[in-house]
Structures are given as structure tokens and as C-alpha cells.
Short mmCIF file of C-alpha atoms and ligand atoms in Angstrom, two decimals:
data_model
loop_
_atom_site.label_atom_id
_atom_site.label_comp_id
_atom_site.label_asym_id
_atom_site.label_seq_id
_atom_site.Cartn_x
_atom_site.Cartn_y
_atom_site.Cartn_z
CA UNK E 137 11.79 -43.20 29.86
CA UNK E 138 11.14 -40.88 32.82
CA UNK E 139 10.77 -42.78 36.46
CA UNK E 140 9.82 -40.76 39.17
CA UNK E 141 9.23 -41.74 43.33
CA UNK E 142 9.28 -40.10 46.58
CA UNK E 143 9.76 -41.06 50.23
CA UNK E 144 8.68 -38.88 53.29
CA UNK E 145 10.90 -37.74 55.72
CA UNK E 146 8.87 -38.93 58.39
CA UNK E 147 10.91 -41.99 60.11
CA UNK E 148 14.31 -44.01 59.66
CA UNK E 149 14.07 -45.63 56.80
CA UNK E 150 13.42 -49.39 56.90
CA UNK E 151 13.79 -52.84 55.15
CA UNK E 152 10.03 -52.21 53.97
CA UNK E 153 10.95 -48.96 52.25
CA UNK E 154 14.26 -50.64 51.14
CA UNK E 155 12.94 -53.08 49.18
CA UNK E 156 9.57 -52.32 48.49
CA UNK E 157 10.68 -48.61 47.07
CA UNK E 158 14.12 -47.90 46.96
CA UNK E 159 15.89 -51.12 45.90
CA UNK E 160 13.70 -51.07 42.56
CA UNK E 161 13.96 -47.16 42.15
CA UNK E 162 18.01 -47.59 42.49
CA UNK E 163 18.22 -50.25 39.64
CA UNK E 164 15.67 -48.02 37.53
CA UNK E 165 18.76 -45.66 38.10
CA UNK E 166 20.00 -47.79 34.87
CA UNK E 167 17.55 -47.41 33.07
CA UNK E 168 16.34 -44.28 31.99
CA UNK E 169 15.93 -40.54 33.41
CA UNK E 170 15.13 -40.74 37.23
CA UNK E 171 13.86 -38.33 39.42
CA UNK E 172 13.73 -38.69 43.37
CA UNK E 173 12.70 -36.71 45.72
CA UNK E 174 11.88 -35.95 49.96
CA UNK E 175 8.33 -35.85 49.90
CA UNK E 176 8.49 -32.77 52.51
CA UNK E 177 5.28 -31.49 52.32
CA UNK E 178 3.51 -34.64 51.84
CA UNK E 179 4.87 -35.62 55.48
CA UNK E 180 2.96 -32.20 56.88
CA UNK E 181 -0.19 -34.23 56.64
CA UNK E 182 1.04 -36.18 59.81
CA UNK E 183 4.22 -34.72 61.21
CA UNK E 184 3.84 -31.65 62.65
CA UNK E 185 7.35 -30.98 64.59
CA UNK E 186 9.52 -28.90 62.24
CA UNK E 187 12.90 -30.19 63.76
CA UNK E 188 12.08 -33.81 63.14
CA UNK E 189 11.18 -33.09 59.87
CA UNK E 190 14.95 -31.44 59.44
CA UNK E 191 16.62 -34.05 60.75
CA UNK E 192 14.59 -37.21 58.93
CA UNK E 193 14.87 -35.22 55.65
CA UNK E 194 19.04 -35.06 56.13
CA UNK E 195 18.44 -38.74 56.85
CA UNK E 196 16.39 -40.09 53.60
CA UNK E 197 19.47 -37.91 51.69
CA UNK E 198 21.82 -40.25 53.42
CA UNK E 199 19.82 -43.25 53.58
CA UNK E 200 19.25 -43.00 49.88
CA UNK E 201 22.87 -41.55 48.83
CA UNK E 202 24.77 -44.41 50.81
CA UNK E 203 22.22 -46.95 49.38
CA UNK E 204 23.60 -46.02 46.04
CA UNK E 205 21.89 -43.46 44.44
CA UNK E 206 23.73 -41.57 42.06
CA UNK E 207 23.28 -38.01 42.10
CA UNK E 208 25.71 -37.74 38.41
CA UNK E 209 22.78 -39.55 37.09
CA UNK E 210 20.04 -39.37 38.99
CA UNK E 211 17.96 -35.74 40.09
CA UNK E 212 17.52 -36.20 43.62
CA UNK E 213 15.74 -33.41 45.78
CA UNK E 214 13.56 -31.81 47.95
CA UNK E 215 10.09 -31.58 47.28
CA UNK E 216 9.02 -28.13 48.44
CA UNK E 217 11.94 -26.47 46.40
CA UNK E 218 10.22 -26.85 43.51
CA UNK E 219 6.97 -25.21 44.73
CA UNK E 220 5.15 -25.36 41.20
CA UNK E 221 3.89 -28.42 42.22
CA UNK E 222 1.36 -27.10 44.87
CA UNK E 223 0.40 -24.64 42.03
CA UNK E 224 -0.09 -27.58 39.57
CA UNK E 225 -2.28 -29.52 42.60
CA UNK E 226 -4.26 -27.06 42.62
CA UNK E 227 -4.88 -27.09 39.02
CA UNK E 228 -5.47 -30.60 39.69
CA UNK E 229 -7.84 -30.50 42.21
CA UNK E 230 -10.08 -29.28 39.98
CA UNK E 231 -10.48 -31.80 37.75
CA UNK E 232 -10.54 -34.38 40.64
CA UNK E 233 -13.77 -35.53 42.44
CA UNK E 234 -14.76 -35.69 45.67
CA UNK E 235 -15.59 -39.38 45.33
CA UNK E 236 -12.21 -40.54 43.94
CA UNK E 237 -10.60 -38.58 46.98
CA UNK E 238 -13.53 -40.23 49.62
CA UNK E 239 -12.21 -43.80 48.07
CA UNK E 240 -8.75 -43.74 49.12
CA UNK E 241 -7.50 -46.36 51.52
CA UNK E 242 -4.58 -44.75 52.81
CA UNK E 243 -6.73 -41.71 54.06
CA UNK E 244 -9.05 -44.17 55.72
CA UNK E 245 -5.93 -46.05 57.15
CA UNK E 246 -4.73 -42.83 58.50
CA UNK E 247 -7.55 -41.72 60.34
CA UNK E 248 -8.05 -45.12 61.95
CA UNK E 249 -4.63 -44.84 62.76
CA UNK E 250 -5.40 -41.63 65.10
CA UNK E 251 -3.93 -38.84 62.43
CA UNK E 252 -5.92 -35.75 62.37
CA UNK E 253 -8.02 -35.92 59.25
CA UNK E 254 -6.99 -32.23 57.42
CA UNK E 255 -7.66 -30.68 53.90
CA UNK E 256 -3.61 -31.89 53.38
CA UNK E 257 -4.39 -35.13 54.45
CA UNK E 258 -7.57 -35.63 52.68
CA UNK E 259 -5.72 -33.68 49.49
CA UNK E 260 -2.91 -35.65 49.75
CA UNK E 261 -3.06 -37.65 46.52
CA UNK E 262 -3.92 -34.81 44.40
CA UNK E 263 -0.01 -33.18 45.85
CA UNK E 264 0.61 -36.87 44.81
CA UNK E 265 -0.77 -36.92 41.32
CA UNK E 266 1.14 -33.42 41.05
CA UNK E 267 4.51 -34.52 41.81
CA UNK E 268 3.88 -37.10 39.18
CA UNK E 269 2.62 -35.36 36.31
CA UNK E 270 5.00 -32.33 37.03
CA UNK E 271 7.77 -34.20 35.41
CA UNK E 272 5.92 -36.30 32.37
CA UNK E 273 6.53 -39.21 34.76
CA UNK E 274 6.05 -42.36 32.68
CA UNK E 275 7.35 -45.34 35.69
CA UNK E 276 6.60 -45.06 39.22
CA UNK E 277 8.33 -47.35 41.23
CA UNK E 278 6.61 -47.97 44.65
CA UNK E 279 5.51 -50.78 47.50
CA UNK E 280 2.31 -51.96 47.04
CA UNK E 281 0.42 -49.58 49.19
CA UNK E 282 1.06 -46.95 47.10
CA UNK E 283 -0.34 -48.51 43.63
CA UNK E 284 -4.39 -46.56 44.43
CA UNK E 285 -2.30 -43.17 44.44
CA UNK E 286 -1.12 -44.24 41.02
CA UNK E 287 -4.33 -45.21 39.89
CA UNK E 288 -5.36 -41.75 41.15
CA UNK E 289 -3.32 -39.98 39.51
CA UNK E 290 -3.57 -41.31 36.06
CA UNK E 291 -7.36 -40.44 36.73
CA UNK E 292 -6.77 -36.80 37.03
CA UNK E 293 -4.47 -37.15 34.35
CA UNK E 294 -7.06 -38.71 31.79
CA UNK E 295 -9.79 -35.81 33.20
CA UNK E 296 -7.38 -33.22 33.16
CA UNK E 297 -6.44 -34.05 29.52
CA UNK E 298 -10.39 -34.79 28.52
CA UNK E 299 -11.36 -31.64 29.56
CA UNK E 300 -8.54 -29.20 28.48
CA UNK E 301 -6.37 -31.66 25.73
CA UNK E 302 -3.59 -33.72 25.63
CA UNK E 303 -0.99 -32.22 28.08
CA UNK E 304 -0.09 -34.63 31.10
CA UNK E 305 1.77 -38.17 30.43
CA UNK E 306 0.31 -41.08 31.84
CA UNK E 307 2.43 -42.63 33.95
CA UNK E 308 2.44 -46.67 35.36
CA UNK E 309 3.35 -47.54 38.52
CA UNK E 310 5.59 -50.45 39.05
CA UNK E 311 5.45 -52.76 41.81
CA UNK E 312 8.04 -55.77 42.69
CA UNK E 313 6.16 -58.74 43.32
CA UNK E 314 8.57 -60.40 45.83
CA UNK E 315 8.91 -57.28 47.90
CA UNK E 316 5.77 -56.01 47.54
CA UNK E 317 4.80 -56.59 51.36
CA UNK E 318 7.90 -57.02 53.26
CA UNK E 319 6.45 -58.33 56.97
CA UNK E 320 7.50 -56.25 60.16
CA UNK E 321 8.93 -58.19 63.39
CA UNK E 322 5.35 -58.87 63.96
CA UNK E 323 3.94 -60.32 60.86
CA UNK E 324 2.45 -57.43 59.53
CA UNK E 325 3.05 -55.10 57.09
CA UNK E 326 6.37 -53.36 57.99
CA UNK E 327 5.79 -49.59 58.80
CA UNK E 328 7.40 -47.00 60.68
CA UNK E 329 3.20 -46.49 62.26
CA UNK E 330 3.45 -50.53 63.94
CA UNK E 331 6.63 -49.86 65.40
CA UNK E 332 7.66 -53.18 63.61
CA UNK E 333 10.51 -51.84 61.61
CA UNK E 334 14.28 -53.22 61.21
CA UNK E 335 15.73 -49.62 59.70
CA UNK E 336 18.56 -50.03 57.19
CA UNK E 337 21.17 -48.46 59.28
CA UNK E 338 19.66 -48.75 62.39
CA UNK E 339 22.27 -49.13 65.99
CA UNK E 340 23.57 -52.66 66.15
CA UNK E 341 22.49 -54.00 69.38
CA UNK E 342 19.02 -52.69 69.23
CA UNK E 343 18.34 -54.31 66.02
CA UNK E 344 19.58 -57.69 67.53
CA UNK E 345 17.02 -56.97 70.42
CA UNK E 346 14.34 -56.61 67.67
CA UNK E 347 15.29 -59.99 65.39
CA UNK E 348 15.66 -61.98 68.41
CA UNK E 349 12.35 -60.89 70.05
CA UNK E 350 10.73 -62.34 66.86
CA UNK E 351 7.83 -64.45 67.82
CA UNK E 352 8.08 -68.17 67.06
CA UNK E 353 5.65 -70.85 67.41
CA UNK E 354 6.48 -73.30 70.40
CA UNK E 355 8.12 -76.26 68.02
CA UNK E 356 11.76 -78.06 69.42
CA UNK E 357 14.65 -77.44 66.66
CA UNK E 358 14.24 -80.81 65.79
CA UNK E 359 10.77 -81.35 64.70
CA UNK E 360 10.20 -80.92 61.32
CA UNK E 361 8.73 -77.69 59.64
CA UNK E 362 7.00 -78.83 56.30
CA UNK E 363 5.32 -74.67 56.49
CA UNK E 364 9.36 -73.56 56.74
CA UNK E 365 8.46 -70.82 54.08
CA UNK E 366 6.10 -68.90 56.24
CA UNK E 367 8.05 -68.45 58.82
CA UNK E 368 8.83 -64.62 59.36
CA UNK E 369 12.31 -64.88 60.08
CA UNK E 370 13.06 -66.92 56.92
CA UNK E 371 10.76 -65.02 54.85
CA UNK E 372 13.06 -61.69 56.15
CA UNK E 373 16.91 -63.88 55.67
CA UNK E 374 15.58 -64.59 52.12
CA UNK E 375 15.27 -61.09 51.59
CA UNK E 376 18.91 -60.35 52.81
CA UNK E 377 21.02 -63.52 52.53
CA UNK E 378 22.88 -64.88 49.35
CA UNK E 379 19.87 -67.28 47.65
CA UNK E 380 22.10 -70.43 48.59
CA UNK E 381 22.46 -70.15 51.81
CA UNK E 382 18.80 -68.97 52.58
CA UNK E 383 17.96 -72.32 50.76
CA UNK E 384 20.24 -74.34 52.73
CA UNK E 385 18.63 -72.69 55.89
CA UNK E 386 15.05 -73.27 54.69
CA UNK E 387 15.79 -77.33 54.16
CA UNK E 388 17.44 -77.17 57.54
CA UNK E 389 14.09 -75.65 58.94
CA UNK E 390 12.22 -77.93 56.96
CA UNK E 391 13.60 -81.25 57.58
CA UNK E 392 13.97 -80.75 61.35
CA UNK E 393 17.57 -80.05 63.48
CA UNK E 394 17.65 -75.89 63.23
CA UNK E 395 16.72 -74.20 66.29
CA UNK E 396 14.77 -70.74 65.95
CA UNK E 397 17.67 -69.14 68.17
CA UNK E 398 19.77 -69.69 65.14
CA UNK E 399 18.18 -69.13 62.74
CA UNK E 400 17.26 -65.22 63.66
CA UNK E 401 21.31 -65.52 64.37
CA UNK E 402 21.65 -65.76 61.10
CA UNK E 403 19.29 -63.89 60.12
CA UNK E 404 20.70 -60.64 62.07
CA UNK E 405 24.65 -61.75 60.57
CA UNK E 406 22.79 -61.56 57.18
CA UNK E 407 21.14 -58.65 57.60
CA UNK E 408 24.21 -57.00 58.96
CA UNK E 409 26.07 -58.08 55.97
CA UNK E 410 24.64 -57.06 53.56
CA UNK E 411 24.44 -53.17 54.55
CA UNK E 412 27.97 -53.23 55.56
CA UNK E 413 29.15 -51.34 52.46
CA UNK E 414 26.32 -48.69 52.61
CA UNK E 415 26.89 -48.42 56.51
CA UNK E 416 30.37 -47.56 55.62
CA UNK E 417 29.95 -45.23 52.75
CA UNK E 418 26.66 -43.73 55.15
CA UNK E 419 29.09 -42.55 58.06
CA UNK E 420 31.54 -41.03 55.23
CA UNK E 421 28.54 -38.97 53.68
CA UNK E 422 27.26 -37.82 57.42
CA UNK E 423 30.55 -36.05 57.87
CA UNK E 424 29.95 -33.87 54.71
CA UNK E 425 26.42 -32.01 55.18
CA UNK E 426 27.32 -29.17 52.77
CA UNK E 427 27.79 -31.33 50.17
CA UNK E 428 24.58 -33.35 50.47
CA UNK E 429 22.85 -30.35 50.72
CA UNK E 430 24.68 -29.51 47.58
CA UNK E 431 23.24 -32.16 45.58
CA UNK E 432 19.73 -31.83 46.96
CA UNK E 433 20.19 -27.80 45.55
CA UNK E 434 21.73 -28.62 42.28
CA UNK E 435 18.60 -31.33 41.80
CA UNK E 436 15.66 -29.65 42.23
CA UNK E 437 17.36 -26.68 39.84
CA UNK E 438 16.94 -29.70 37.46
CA UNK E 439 14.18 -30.48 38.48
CA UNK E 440 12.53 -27.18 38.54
CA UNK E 441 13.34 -26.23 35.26
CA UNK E 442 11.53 -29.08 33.98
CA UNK E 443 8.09 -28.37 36.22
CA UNK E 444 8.12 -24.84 35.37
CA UNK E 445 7.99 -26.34 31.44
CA UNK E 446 5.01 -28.62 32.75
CA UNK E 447 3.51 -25.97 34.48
CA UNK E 448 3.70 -23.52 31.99
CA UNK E 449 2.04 -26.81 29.09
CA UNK E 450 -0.53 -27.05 31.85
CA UNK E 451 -1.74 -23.49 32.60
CA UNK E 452 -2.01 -22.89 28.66
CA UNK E 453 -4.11 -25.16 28.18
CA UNK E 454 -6.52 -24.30 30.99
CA UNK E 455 -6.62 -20.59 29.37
CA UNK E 456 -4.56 -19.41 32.68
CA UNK E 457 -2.04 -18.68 30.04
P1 ADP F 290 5.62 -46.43 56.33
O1 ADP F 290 4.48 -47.42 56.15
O2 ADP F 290 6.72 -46.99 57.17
O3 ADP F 290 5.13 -45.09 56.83
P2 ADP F 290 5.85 -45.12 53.79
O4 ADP F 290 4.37 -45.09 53.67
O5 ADP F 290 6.57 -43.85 54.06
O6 ADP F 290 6.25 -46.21 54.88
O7 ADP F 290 6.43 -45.79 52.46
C1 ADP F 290 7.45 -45.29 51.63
C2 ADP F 290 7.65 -46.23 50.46
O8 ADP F 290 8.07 -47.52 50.91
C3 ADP F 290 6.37 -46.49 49.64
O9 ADP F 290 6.71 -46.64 48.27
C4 ADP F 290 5.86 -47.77 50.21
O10 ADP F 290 5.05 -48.46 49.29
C5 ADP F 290 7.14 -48.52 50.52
N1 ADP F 290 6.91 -49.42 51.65
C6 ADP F 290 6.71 -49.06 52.95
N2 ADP F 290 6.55 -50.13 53.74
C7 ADP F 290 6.64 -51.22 52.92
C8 ADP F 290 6.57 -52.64 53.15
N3 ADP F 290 6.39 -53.14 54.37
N4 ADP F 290 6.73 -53.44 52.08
C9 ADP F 290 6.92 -52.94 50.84
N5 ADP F 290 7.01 -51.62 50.55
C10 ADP F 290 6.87 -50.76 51.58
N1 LIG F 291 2.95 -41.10 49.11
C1 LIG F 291 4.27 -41.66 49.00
C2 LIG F 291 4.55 -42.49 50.26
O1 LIG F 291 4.01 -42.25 51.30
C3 LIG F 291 5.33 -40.60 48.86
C4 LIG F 291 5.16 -39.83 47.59
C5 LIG F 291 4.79 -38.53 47.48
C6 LIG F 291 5.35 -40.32 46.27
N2 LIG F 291 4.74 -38.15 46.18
C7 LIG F 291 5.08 -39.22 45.40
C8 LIG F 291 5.71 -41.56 45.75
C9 LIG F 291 5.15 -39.38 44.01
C10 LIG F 291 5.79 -41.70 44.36
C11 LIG F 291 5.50 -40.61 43.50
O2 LIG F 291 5.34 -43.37 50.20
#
């Protein structure tokens, strides 16, 4: 089995990416062949300052290597050094109609969002369905939001292969149910675009600021909660905290006698907690550059050497070949 997922270098990385991606792509590590990669050029479409996008892409390496990817096992690299997949989007594109394209919601959330609506933004999940199908995907592990870019691309696929024969796999993507929408500070969706993130290694006191600042309804500590599992804070500790003693803190919550003040206590000590080994093994991996850089070279080799194969399957039966 062949997973494959990307990230964009476009932000820290937060608890939203954490669990909703790169928890479930790290224990797919496991269990088959698994390919990761810095979506580079995907984050073009709406990051235009080239050293931000330097910086953020050394980041994700870290983020993702001191989170406990495995480059022995895993092929972990940069998108854009394996440029066969912009000629294999291309190829794509195609095949792909205009429709399909004018029905995704990310492209609609964008531009409501404010971000300039370009070919490479409009194009986007056709790069997408490339960097999929480049590497006879068959799992896709991603947060919820990205499951219509799946969909998309096993469209194209199933076009691409009516109209020229079998050549692409057709890959599933696989979402995590209890992480599939991990709230921001705010109650909505966590994303790096609300500004309601907790990052994964993000600076002590400022995420302290953030958990405490979470908005609470005006109840005394000891009233009881009988709706004590839709409360943001515990929804967030349950993500982070050892089961027991998020259950513990729910009955607390539930039967009356624990303040909110303490409760976002412990949810920050829990939080805090459970990245401390990553944190640690983070700060050792930022003092070494050349050799993250190392493994992001040595994985798209890999990793080109199988797209070129692709490529090469793809363009023959087109009659490029
Ligand atoms: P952002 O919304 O912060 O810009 P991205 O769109 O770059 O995040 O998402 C990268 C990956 O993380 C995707 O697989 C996405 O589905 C996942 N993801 C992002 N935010 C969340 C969230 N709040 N809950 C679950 N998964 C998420
Ligand atoms: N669009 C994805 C996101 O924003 C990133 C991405 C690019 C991706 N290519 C991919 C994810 C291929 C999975 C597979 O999160």
C-alpha cells in the first residue's frame, strides 16, 4: 500500500494540522510505503513572499521530523523538486472540466477569504490530483476539508483512464473521524486564515495567553454543566490529555465544583505535555539544517524516480510517447 499527503509551507503548523493530517499520516508510517511532501508550489496560490515561504518550508521539515516522521522509512520532500508533476497537471488538466474545477469549495472559501482568485488558485486541485496520481497513491490521509480534492482527483483519474486506458491508481482518502474538525480558540474550524491556531511548538507564554483568552459562557465553577462535552476547552484537553484524566475533568465539569480558570490550566499543562518530547528532539534538529536539507534531497531522488516512471506510463498512453 502506497499513502501519500502534503502540507503547505504557508504557516506554523498547528493542533488542526496535527491531528487532522499529520498524527494519522505518522501512524500510516507503519503501515505501508509513505510519501510526504512540502506542498511548495501549491502555497504560491496564496503566499507570495519568497522568504516566508523559505523559512515555513524549513519549518514543516522540522515540525514533521520532530513529530516523528521517519525519514529511514518514510520519503519525505519537497514538492517542486520533483517538477514532473506540473508536467503531469497539465496532462491532467485536460481531461478535467471546467465544472468540476467551478464546484470546489476551497476555491470559493479562498476568494471569500480575500485571496486573489489566479489560474494557480483556480488550478489548484488539478496540481493536487497530480501529486497524487504521480506516485500510484492508493491512501490519502487528510482533515476533512481536504476529502472534495480527493474526490477530484479520483475524477480525473477515472477520465484520464476512460479516455486513454488503465494507467493512474485510484486512490481513497482517509479521514479520522475524531479529529476531523479540531475547533480553533474561537469555536471554529482551526486554521492558520482565523488566526485561531494553538501551533505545535509554538513560544510558551503566548500560547498560555491564547488558552486562557478562551471564551467561556458566564456559569460559577459550581453550577453544574450537564453540556460539559461541548465545551471548547474540554473538547481541545481530550485531544491532548491521557483519556483518564480528561474523563475525570469532564465529570468534574459536569457535576459542578471546576472553575473554567482551571480547567484551560490544565488544559495548557496538557497540551504542554504532551509535545515535550518533540519540543526537545525539534530544538536538536534546528541546530542541524544541512542535514534536514539532506533528507528532503535524498527523498524527492526517491521520489522522483518513481514520477518520472508515472510520467513516462502516462505520456504513452496519451500518444506523447
Ligand atoms: P489551514 O486551514 O490552517 O490553512 P491547511 O489547509 O494548510 O490548514 O491544512 C493542512 C492539513 O491539515 C490538511 O490535511 C487539512 O485537512 C488539515 N487540517 C487543517 N486544519 C484542520 C482542522 N482544524 N481540523 C482537522 N484537520 C485540519
Ligand atoms: N491541499 C492540501 C492542503 O492544503 C495540500 C496538498 C497538496 C496535498 N497536494 C496534496 C494533500 C496531495 C494531500 C495530497 O492541505
Amino acid at each position: 500500500m502506497r499513502i501519500l499527503s502534503g502540507i503547505q509551507p504557508s504557516g506554523a503548523l498547528h493542533l488542526g494540522n496535527y491531528f487532522g493530517m499529520m498524527r494519522p499520516a505518522l501512524e500510516l508510517q507503519e503501515k505501508g510505503e509513505a510519501f510526504y511532501f512540502i506542498a511548495n508550489y501549491h502555497s504560491m496560490t496564496s503566499l507570495f513572499d519568497a522568504p516566508e515561504r523559505r523559512k515555513h518550508t524549513l519549518d514543516v521539515a522540522l515540525d514533521f521530523l520532530a513529530c516523528g516522521l521517519d525519514p529511514k522509512r518514510t520519503v519525505f520532500f519537497r514538492q517542486s523538486d520533483v517538477p514532473e508533476v506540473t508536467e503531469l497537471a497539465w496532462l491532467l488538466s485536460t481531461v478535467t472540466p471546467m465544472g468540476l474545477l467551478e464546484r470546489a469549495h476551497s476555491y470559493k472559501d479562498k476568494i471569500a477569504k480575500g485571496i486573489a482568485p489566479s489560474h494557480g488558485l483556480f488550478a489548484y486541485p488539478v496540481l493536487m490530483a497530480a501529486d497524487i496520481l504521480i506516485y500510484d497513491s492508493n491512501v490519502v490521509p487528510v482533515g476533512r476539508d481536504q476529502k472534495q480534492h480527493v474526490e477530484m482527483t479520483r475524477d480525473i483519474a477515472i477520465k484520464f483512464n476512460e479516455q486513454y486506458g488503465e494507467t493512474f491508481v485510484i486512490p481513497e482518502p482517509q479521514i479520522r473521524d475524531e479529529a476531523a474538525v479540531v475547533p480553533g480558540t474561537d469555536g471554529q474550524k482551526m486554521s492558520k486564515s482565523y488566526g485561531n491556531t494553538i501551533e505545535i511548538f509554538g513560544d510558551e507564554k503566548a500560547i498560555r495567553k491564547k488558552i486562557m483568552g478562551i471564551v467561556m459562557d458566564s456559569r460559577t465553577a459550581q453550577e453544574p454543566k450537564p453540556d460539559a462535552d461541548k465545551n471548547l476547552a474540554l473538547q481541545l484537553l481530550k485531544l491532548v490529555a491521557p483519556p483518564d484524566a480528561a474523563k475525570d475533568l469532564e465529570n468534574r465539569l459536569r457535576a459542578g465544583g471546576l472553575g473554567y480558570g482551571d480547567l484551560k490550566k490544565a488544559l495548557f499543562e496538557s497540551y504542554w505535555n504532551y509535545f515535550a518530547g518533540p519540543r526537545k528532539q525539534r530544538a536538536e534538529l534546528a541546530a542541524r539544517p544541512d542535514f534536514v536539507d539532506k533528507i528532503l534531497s535524498d527523498g524527492a531522488h526517491k521520489a522522483r524516480t518513481l514520477a518520472q516512471k508515472v510520467l513516462h506510463r502516462a505520456k504513452v498512453a496519451s500518444g506523447l510517447v
